[in-house]
Each structure stands twice: as C-alpha cells, then as structure tokens.
Coordinates of C-alpha atoms in Angstrom, one line a residue:
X1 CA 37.1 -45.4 31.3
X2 CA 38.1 -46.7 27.7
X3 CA 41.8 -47.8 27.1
X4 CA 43.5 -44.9 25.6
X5 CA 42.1 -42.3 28.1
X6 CA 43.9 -44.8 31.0
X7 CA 47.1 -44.9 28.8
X8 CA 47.2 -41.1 28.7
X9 CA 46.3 -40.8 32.3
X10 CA 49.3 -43.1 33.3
X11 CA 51.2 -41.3 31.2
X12 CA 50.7 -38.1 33.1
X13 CA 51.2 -39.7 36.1
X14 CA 54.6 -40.7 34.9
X15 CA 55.4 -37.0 33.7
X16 CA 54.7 -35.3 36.9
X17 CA 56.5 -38.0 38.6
X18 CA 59.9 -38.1 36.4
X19 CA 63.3 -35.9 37.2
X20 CA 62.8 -32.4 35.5
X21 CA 65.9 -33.6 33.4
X22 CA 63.9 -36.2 31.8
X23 CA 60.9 -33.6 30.9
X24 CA 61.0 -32.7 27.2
X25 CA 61.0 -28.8 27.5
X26 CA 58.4 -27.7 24.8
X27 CA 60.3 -25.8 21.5
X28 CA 61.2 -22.6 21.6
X29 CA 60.4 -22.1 17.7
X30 CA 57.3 -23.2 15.9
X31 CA 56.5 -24.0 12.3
X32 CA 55.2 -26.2 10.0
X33 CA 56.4 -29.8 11.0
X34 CA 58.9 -28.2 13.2
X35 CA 59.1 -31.3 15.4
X36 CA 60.7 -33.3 12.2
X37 CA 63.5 -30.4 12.3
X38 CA 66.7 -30.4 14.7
X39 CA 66.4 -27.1 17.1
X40 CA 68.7 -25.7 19.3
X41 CA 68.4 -22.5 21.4
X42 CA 70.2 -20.8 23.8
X43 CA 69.7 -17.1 25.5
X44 CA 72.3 -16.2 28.2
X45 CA 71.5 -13.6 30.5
X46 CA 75.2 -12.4 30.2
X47 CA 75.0 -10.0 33.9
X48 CA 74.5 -13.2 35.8
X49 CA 75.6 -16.2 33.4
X50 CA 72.2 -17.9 33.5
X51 CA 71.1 -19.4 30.5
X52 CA 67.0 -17.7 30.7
X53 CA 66.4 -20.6 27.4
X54 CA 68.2 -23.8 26.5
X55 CA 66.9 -26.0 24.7
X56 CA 69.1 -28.7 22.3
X57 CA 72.6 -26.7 23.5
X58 CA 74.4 -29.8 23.4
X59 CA 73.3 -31.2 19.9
X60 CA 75.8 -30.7 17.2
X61 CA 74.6 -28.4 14.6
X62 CA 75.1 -27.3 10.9
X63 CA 75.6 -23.8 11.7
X64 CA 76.5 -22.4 7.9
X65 CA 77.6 -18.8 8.2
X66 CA 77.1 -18.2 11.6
X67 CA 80.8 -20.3 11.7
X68 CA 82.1 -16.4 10.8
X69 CA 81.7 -15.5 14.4
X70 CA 84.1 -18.2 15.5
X71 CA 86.7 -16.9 12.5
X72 CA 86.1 -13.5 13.9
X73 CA 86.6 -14.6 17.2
X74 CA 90.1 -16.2 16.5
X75 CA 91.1 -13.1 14.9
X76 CA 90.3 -11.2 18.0
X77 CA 92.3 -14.0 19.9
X78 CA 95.2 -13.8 18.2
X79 CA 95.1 -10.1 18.7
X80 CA 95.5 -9.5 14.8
X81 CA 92.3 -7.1 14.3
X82 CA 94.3 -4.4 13.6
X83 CA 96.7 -6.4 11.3
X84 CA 96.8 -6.2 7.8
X85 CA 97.7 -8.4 4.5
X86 CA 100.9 -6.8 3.1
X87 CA 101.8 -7.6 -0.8
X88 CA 104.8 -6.5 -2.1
X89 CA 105.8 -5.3 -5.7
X90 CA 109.0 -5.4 -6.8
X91 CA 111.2 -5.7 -10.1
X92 CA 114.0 -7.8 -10.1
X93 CA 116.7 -7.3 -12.5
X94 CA 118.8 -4.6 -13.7
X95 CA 117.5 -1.2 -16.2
X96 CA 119.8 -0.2 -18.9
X97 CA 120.6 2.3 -20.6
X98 CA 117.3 2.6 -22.8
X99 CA 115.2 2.5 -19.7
X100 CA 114.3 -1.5 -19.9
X101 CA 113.8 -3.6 -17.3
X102 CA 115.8 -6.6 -18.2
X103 CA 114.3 -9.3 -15.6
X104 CA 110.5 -9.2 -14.3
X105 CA 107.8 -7.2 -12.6
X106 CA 106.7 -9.5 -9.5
X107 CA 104.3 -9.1 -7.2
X108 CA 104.5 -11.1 -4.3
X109 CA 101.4 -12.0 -2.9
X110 CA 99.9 -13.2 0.4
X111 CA 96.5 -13.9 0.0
X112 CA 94.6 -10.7 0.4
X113 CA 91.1 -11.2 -0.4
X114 CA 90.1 -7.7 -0.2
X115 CA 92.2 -6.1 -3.1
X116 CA 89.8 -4.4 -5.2
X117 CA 86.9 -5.4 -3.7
X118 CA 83.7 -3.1 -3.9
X119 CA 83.4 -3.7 -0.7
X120 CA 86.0 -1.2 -0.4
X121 CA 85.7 1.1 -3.3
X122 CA 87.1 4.1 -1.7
X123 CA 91.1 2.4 -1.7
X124 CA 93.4 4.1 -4.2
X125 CA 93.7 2.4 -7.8
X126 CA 96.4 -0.7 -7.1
X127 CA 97.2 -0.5 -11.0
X128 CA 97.9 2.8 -11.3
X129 CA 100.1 3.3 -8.5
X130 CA 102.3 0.5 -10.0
X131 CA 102.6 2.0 -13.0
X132 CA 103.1 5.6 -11.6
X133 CA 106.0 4.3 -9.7
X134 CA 107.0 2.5 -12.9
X135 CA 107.2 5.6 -14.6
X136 CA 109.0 7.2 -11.6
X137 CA 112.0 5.2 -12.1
X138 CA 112.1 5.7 -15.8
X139 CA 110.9 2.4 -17.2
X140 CA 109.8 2.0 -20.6
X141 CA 110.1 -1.7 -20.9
X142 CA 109.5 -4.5 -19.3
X143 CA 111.9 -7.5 -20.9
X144 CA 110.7 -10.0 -18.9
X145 CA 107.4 -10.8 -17.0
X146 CA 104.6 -9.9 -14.4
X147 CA 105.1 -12.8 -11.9
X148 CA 102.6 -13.8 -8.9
X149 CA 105.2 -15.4 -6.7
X150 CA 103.0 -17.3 -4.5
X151 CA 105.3 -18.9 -2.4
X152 CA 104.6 -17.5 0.9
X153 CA 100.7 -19.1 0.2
X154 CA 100.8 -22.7 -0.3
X155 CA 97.4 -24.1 -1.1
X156 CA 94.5 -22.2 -3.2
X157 CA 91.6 -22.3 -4.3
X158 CA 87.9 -23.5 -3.1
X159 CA 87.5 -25.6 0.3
X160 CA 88.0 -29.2 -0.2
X161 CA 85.0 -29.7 1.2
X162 CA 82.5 -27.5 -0.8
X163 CA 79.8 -28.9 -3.2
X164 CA 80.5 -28.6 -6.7
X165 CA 77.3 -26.5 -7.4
X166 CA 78.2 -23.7 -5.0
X167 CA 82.1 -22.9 -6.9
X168 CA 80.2 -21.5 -10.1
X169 CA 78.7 -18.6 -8.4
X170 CA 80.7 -15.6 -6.4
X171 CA 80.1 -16.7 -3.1
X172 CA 81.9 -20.1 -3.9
X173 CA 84.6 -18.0 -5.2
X174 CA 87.9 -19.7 -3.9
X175 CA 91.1 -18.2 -1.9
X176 CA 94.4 -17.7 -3.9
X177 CA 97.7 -16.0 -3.1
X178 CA 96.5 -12.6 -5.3
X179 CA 92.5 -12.0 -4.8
X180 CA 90.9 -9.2 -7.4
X181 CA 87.6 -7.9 -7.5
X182 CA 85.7 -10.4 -5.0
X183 CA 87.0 -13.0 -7.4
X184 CA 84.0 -13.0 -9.3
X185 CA 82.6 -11.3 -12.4
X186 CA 78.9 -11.0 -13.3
X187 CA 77.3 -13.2 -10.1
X188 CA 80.6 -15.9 -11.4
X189 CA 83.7 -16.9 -9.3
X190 CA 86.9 -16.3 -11.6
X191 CA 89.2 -19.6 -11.8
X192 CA 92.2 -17.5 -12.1
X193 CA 91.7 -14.2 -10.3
X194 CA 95.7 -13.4 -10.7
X195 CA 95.4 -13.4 -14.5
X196 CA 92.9 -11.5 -14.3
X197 CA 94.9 -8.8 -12.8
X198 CA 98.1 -9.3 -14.3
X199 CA 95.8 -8.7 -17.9
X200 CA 94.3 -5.2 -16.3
X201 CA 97.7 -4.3 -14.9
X202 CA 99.7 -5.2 -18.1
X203 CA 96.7 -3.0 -20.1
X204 CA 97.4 0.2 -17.7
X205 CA 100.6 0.2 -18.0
X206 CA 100.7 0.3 -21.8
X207 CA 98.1 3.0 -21.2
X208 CA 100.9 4.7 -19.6
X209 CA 103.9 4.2 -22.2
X210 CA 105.6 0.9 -20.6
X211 CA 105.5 -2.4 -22.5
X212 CA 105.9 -5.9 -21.1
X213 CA 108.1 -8.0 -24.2
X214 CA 107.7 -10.9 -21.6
X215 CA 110.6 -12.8 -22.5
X216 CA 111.8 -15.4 -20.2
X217 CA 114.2 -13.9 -17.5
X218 CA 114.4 -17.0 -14.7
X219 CA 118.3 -16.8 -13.5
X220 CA 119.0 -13.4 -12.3
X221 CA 121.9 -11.9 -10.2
X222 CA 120.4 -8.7 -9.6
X223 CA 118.4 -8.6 -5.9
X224 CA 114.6 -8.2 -6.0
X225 CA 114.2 -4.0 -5.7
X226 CA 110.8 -3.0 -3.9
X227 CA 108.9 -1.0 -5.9
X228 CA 105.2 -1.1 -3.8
X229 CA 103.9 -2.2 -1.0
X230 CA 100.7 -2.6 -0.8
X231 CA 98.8 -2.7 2.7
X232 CA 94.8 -3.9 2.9
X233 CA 92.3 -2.4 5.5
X234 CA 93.0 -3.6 8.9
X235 CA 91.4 -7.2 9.8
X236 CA 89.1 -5.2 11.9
X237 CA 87.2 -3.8 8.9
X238 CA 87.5 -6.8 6.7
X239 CA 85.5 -8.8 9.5
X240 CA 82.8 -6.1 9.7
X241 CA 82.4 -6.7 6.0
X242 CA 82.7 -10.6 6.8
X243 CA 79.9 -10.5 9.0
X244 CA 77.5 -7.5 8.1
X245 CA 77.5 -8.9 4.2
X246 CA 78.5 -13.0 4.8
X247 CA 81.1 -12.6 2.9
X248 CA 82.7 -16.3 2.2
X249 CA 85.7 -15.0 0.4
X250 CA 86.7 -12.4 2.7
X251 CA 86.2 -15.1 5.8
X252 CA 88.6 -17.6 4.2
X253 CA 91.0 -15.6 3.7
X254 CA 90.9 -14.4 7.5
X255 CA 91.0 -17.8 8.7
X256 CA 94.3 -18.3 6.9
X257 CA 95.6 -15.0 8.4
X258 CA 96.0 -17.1 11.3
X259 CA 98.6 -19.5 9.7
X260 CA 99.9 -16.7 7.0
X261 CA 102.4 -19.1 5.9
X262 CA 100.4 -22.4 6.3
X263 CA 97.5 -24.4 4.5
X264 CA 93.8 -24.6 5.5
X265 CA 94.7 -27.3 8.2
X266 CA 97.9 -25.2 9.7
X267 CA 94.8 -22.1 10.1
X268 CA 92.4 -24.3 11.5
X269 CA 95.0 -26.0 13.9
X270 CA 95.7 -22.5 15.2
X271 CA 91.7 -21.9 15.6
X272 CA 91.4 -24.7 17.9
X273 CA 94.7 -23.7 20.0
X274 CA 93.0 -20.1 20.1
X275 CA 89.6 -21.1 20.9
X276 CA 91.0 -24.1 24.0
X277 CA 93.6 -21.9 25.4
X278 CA 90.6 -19.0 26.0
X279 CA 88.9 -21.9 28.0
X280 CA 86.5 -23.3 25.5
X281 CA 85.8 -26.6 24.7
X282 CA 86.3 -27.3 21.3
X283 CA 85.0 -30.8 21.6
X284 CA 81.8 -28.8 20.5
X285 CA 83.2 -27.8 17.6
X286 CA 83.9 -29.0 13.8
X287 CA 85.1 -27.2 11.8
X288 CA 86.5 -27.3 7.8
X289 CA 86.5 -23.6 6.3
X290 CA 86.2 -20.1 8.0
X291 CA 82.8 -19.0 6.2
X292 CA 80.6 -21.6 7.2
X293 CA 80.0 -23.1 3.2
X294 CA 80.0 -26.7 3.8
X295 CA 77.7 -28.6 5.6
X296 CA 80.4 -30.9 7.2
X297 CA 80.8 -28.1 9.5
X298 CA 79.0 -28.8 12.8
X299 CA 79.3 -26.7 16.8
X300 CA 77.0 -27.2 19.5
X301 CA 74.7 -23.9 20.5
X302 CA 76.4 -23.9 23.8
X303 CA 79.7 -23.9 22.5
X304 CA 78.8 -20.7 20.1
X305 CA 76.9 -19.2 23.3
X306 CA 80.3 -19.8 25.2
X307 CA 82.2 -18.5 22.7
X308 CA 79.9 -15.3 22.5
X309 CA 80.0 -14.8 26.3
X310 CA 83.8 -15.4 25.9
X311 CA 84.0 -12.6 23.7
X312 CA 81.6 -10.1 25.6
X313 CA 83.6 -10.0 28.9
X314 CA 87.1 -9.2 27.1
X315 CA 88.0 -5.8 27.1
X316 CA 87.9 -5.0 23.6
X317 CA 84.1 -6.5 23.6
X318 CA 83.3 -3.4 22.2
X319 CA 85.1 -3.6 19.0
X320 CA 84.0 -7.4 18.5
X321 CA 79.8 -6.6 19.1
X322 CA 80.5 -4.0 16.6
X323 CA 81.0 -6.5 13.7
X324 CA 77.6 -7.6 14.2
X325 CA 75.0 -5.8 12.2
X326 CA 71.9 -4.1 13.6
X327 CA 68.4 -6.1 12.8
X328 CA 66.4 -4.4 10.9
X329 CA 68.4 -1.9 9.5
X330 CA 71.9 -3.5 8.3
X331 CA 73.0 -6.5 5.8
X332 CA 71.6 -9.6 5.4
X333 CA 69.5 -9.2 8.5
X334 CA 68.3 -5.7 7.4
X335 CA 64.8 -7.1 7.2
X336 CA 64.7 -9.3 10.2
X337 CA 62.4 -7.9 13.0
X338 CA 62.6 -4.4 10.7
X339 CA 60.0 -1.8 11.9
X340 CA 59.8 -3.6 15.1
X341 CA 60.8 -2.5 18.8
X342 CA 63.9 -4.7 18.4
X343 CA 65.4 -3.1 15.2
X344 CA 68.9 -1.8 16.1
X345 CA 68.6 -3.2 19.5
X346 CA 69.6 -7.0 18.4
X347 CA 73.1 -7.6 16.6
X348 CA 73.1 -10.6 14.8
X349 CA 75.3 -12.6 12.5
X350 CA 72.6 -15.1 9.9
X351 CA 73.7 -18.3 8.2
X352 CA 71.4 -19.9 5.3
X353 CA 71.9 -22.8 3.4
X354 CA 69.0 -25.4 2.0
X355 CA 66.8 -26.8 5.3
X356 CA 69.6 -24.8 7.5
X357 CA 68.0 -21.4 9.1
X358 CA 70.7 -20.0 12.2
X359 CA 71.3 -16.5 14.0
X360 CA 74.0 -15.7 16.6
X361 CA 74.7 -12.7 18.4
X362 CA 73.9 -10.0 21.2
X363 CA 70.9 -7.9 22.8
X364 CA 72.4 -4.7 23.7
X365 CA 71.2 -2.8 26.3
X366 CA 71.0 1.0 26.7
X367 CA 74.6 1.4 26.6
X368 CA 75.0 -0.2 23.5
X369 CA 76.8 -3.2 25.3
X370 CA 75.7 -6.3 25.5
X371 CA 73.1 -8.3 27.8
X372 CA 72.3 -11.4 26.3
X373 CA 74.4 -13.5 23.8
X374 CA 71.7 -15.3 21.9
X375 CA 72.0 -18.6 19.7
X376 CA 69.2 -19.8 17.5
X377 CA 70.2 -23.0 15.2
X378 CA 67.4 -25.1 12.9
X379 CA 68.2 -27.9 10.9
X380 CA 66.8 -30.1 8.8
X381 CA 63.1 -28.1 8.1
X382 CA 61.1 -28.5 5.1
X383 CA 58.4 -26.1 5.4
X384 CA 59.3 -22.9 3.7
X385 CA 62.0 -20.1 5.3
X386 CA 60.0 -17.9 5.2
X387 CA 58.1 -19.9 8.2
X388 CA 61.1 -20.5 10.3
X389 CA 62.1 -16.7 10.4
X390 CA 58.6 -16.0 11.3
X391 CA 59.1 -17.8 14.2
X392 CA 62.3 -17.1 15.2
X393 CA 61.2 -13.2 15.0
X394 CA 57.8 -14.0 17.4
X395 CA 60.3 -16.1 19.6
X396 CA 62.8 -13.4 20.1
X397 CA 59.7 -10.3 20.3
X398 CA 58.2 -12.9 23.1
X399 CA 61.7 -13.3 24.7
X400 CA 62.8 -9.1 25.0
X401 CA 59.6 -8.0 25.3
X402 CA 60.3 -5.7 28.3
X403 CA 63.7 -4.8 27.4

C-alpha cells in the first residue's frame, strides 16, 4: 500500500470517527472555484422551525441590498407602514395691497424621497398645485424667496461610508431634506436636488403670472401661513418599490423615517432598539446605511433567517411577504428561475455588488403565505455571475422540488 493511499485511508478513518459538528457539510452552491468564495445558506422550514439547510449561518456576511429587508423590517416594527412623509408649504410674511408677498415662499421639508419620482408617476403635479393655490390667494409677487427650511433634517447627502465611484450614478444618489425626481438626471445623481426644484417651481409659477423678485426678507413679524401640505404614499408602498426595484434612495430615506428628526446614527440606533426588543440578536448584525451600498455592512445568514421568521409569524406577515417580488416575473429578480416551476412561487429580495451575489426571502405555499424563509449569501467569487446564479437557481429547483 503506497503512502498517500494510507494517508487518505487514515484520514477516513478519522472522518467517520469525528463529532458530526466537526464534519465539513459539503456546499450547498457550486461554481467555478466556489471553495475560494465565502457561502452561507440557510432554508427554514417555517411550520416546524427546523432549519432543512445551514451551512455558514454564523459567518458574517456582506449582504449589499438584501440589508433592505431589515429597513423594511424596522418600518414594520415601528408600526409606521402606513405612515407617510409630510412637507409643508407655507408663505411667511404679509400681501399688500398690489397682491405681493412681501416675505418668502418656504417649503419645509422632511426628507421625502419619493416626491416626483417615476416610481410614482400617477401623484398630482407638486408644482402646479403650489402655484394654483398661489393664485387662489391672489398673489402676483413674490418679494422675497423660495426657501428649503431644512431644519427638521439635519444631515444630508450620500452615506459616509459609500465609495466615491458609486455617488456619480443615480443609485448613489444621496438623501437631502427635499428629494425630486429620484435625484438623478440621465443615469446621474443631482448634487443639489432642492435647486433643482426651486428652478422648475419658480419657472411654473411665472408660467402662471406670479414672479419671485427674491429680495432678502430674513426678519419677519408676520407668522408662517400654510399654504400646502403635501403628503407622500404610505411607507407601505415606498418599501414595495424599495424592494421590488432596489431602490437605494428610497431605502435611505426610510431608514431615517425611523429617527425623523435625527441623523443616520439616531435611525440606525432606533433599528437596533427595534430589531433587540423583537427578540433578535443584533450581535449578528452591522449595519451603516438602509440600502445595503457599502460593503462595511456585514449580518450573519441566521440573523436575516431570524429576522425573516420574525417577520412571518406577526400578524400583518401578509402585508410584509408582499414587498417581496415574485421570481420570475417581477423586478430585479424578474429573470431568476423565470419559465420555471418556481416562478411566482418564490419571493425574493437580490443584492449585487462586485464578487457579492445574495437572495433573501420566502417560498409561499398554496395559500400565498409563507413556508420557508430562505437565505442565500456568496462572497468573495471570481468566476463570472452569471455562474453563481446558475447555481443558486439548480440549488433552490433541487431544494422545492416537490413543493
């Protein structure tokens, strides 16, 4: 018998002999030098709690946009998901006798990041009703200024922690106190979406026979008089848009509808308080933004498998599964699994960045509840993605097969 056939010999003999908790449990995924790449896997049978496939659930993980779930999630916890960002427009200063405003046009803003987003193109035109109710009140003139008062937001802009490459393009667009049009123009993030308005606004409402002079009116005695309020869509159908499109922008600004008043650490502080006081452990959990854009964010699988199962017993489950989309027929997982028997039956939530390929989510059974929570995370791979979600869709085919 030569020497290496004895050394793998002995080696089997140690295998068979060892604690099933010292047994490497072959991946669940493979691919092209998949055993260079960091895997984690967990499938919960979510009728009896057993987890059917774990593999890696305790390893910390970049988990990119699958960290929407968690934002989600908090939402839900707080019980805002019918809540909704409220700006106010008001002029402050008194009209004479020749129908001018003699003070300012301001517009108090709060950080809603879905004012005239095409993500909602059906709301009525912001612009328009602020001049209509300009005109209402019989002003010609505006002596002073549009203002953003931004005091009731108190920090702006991109996450500290994003790479400079990403803020160029709109999904690095950043989260300020008055949001328009996705904050991006052309594929580009805007670096002052507020102007941006305040230039449309001022431009429709000289359409419609009122000039701004804007001369400086700072010290006034008159009291701010509402003119418009403006409320979003409820949180519930921002976060469907959050997670059926990935939408970075509209994520941030839900994590810091958790702190309305606070920065980015106040919202996160208030994450963790959520997440601990609903039982899980958020040890298992690092986390710098609410979309999932930097790679400093890190979660274990179980703690996103926890948090899923969390989420499915609650009694509005429903309405939280139903942010998912559907495989193979909605957003960015519209062509994962499509013309397969698990299109429309798996609801998942994808997160991409370079060498980072993750899904989180359900399997819904018959009733169009859940049965599994399901947690696939791969870092760290070099062969193409293409590869890994090849194997992630024969994993999951192998896995519900009979379902």
């Amino acid at each position: 018998m030569s020497f290496h056939t004895v050394c793998k010999y002995i080696i089997a003999l140690v295998a068979l002999a060892a604690p099933a908790s010292m047994v490497r449990a072959a991946a669940p995924l493979s691919f092209p030098r998949s055993n260079a790449a960091s895997i984690g896997v967990v499938v919960r049978d979510l009728t009896t709690g057993e987890d059917v496939v774990s593999y890696n659930a305790d390893k910390m993980l970049t988990p990119a946009s699958i960290l929407k779930c968690v934002t989600a999630a908090s939402v839900f916890l707080d019980q805002k998901e019918d809540s909704c960002f409220h700006t106010i427009f008001a002029t402050e200063g008194n009209v004479d006798a020749d129908s001018t405003l003699l003070g300012n046009l301001i517009i108090r803003a709060v950080g809603d990041p879905s004012m005239y987003s095409s993500s909602f193109p059906e709301l009525p035109s912001l612009t328009d009703s602020v001049a209509a109710r300009l005109k209402k009140r019989g002003i010609r003139t505006i002596a002073g200024s549009i203002e953003i008062d931004s005091v009731r937001f108190r920090e702006q802009g991109p996450g500290s922690k994003w790479e400079l490459e990403d803020l160029k393009w709109s999904y690095g667009a950043g989260l300020y106190p008055l949001n328009y049009k996705d904050n991006s123009v052309r594929d580009r993030s805007m670096s002052d979406p507020g102007e941006e308005f305040v230039i449309d606004l001022e431009e429709k409402l000289n359409a419609n026979g009122i000039q701004v002079v804007w001369e400086d009116y700072e010290q006034l005695e008159a009291p701010a008089d509402l003119l418009y309020n403006y409320y979003s869509p409820d949180s519930r159908q921002i976060l469907r848009v959050t997670l059926e499109k990935s939408h970075n922008l509209f994520a941030e600004g839900m994590l810091r509808f958790l702190s309305p008043r606070g920065m980015v650490k106040d919202a996160l502080a208030r994450e963790y308080t959520l997440l601990a006081d609903a039982g899980l452990d958020t040890e298992q959990l690092q986390a710098y933004d609410g979309s999932g854009l930097t790679r400093a964010n890190s979660l274990t699988p179980r703690f996103m498998t926890d948090m899923l199962s969390l989420m499915a017993y609650r009694p509005d489950a429903a309405n939280y599964v139903a942010l998912f989309p559907k495989v193979g027929e909605e957003g960015t997982v519209k062509k994962l699994l499509a013309n397969t028997p698990l299109a429309g039956r798996l609801v998942l939530k994808s997160g991409s960045m370079k060498g980072v390929y993750c899904y989180a989510g359900y399997m819904l059974g018959d009733s169009g509840l859940p049965t599994h929570a399901v947690v696939i995370m791969v870092n760290g791979f070099t062969c193409s993605r293409g590869a890994v979600k090849q194997a992630i869709e024969q994993f999951l085919l192998r896995q519900f097969k009979d379902r």
